[in-house]
């Protein structure tokens, strides 16, 4: 599959856990000033690491605050859980956050990252039906159809065609959804597995009759060094994501990867 050759971008995911919101707010401002390209949070209700009863904040209300706070950086959720909110509501929330982020006549900066959900505690404690991976993916497929229809019907419409990021690597369902809907495909795959997944995506693109030449391939930097990042770059990855979490947010790690990005972009 021909891959989009764009400048490398760095996305930093600020985990909304084990920090005060004041700390997160300050981190958003600092990371934008440092030159990070995209800021992400995640859509969960409890910490995913550390103390399971530690502090934690909700994703979408935070994204609305980021939309108002920031001026340049793109932002979104890595990733929204389709199960937690009505699909048409998700579309309306995304459109609204997109408009909040538009400053001085510019278009919005929101990226709609989404997925089928997986963290069973969220479902159990908030009263959602957990189902199975298959039923959750089926719901995501139906949800994306509704979201795209709702974006076309809203008044006002989004300020731009909101980019869609879909994460995952399942070849029969997830990658078909990527081929059908996504502008960005995010995964943790590498090496021969990544090459195979890209071949599968190309095949789904043909079946869906969708040109995937503009698809951005995204991957994670956690636990990887510059040599591994170089390999991912050579394989076609152009968006690299890095997670940081409280109680001590590691900005030096971000600076290290910003330097690598800038060297790659010449």
Coordinates of C-alpha atoms in Angstrom, one line a residue, residues 14 21 24-25 28-29 32 38-41 58-77 92-104 106-111 159-160 162:
X14 CA -1.5 13.1 29.1
X21 CA -6.4 19.2 37.0
X24 CA -2.8 18.8 33.7
X25 CA -3.7 22.3 32.6
X28 CA -1.1 21.3 28.3
X29 CA 0.3 24.9 28.1
X32 CA 2.0 23.3 23.3
X38 CA -1.0 16.7 19.1
X39 CA -2.2 16.3 22.7
X40 CA -4.3 13.3 23.7
X41 CA -6.0 12.1 26.8
X58 CA -13.3 12.4 32.6
X59 CA -12.1 12.8 29.0
X60 CA -14.6 14.8 27.0
X61 CA -15.1 17.7 29.5
X62 CA -11.3 17.9 29.6
X63 CA -11.2 18.1 25.8
X64 CA -13.6 21.0 25.8
X65 CA -11.3 22.9 28.2
X66 CA -8.2 22.1 26.1
X67 CA -10.1 23.4 23.0
X68 CA -10.5 26.8 24.7
X69 CA -7.1 26.8 26.4
X70 CA -4.9 26.0 23.4
X71 CA -4.1 28.0 20.2
X72 CA -2.2 25.8 17.8
X73 CA -1.9 22.2 18.9
X74 CA -4.3 19.5 17.6
X75 CA -5.9 17.4 20.3
X76 CA -8.3 14.5 20.9
X77 CA -8.8 11.3 22.7
X92 CA -22.5 16.6 18.4
X93 CA -19.8 16.7 21.2
X94 CA -17.0 16.4 18.6
X95 CA -18.5 19.2 16.5
X96 CA -18.9 21.5 19.5
X97 CA -15.4 20.9 20.7
X98 CA -14.2 21.4 17.1
X99 CA -15.9 24.9 17.1
X100 CA -14.5 25.8 20.5
X101 CA -11.0 25.2 19.2
X102 CA -11.4 27.4 16.1
X103 CA -9.6 30.7 16.9
X104 CA -9.4 33.8 14.8
X106 CA -9.2 29.3 11.6
X107 CA -10.7 25.8 11.3
X108 CA -10.9 23.6 14.4
X109 CA -8.1 21.4 15.7
X110 CA -10.0 18.4 17.1
X111 CA -9.2 14.8 16.1
X159 CA -15.5 23.7 10.8
X160 CA -13.6 21.0 8.8
X162 CA -13.0 16.1 11.4

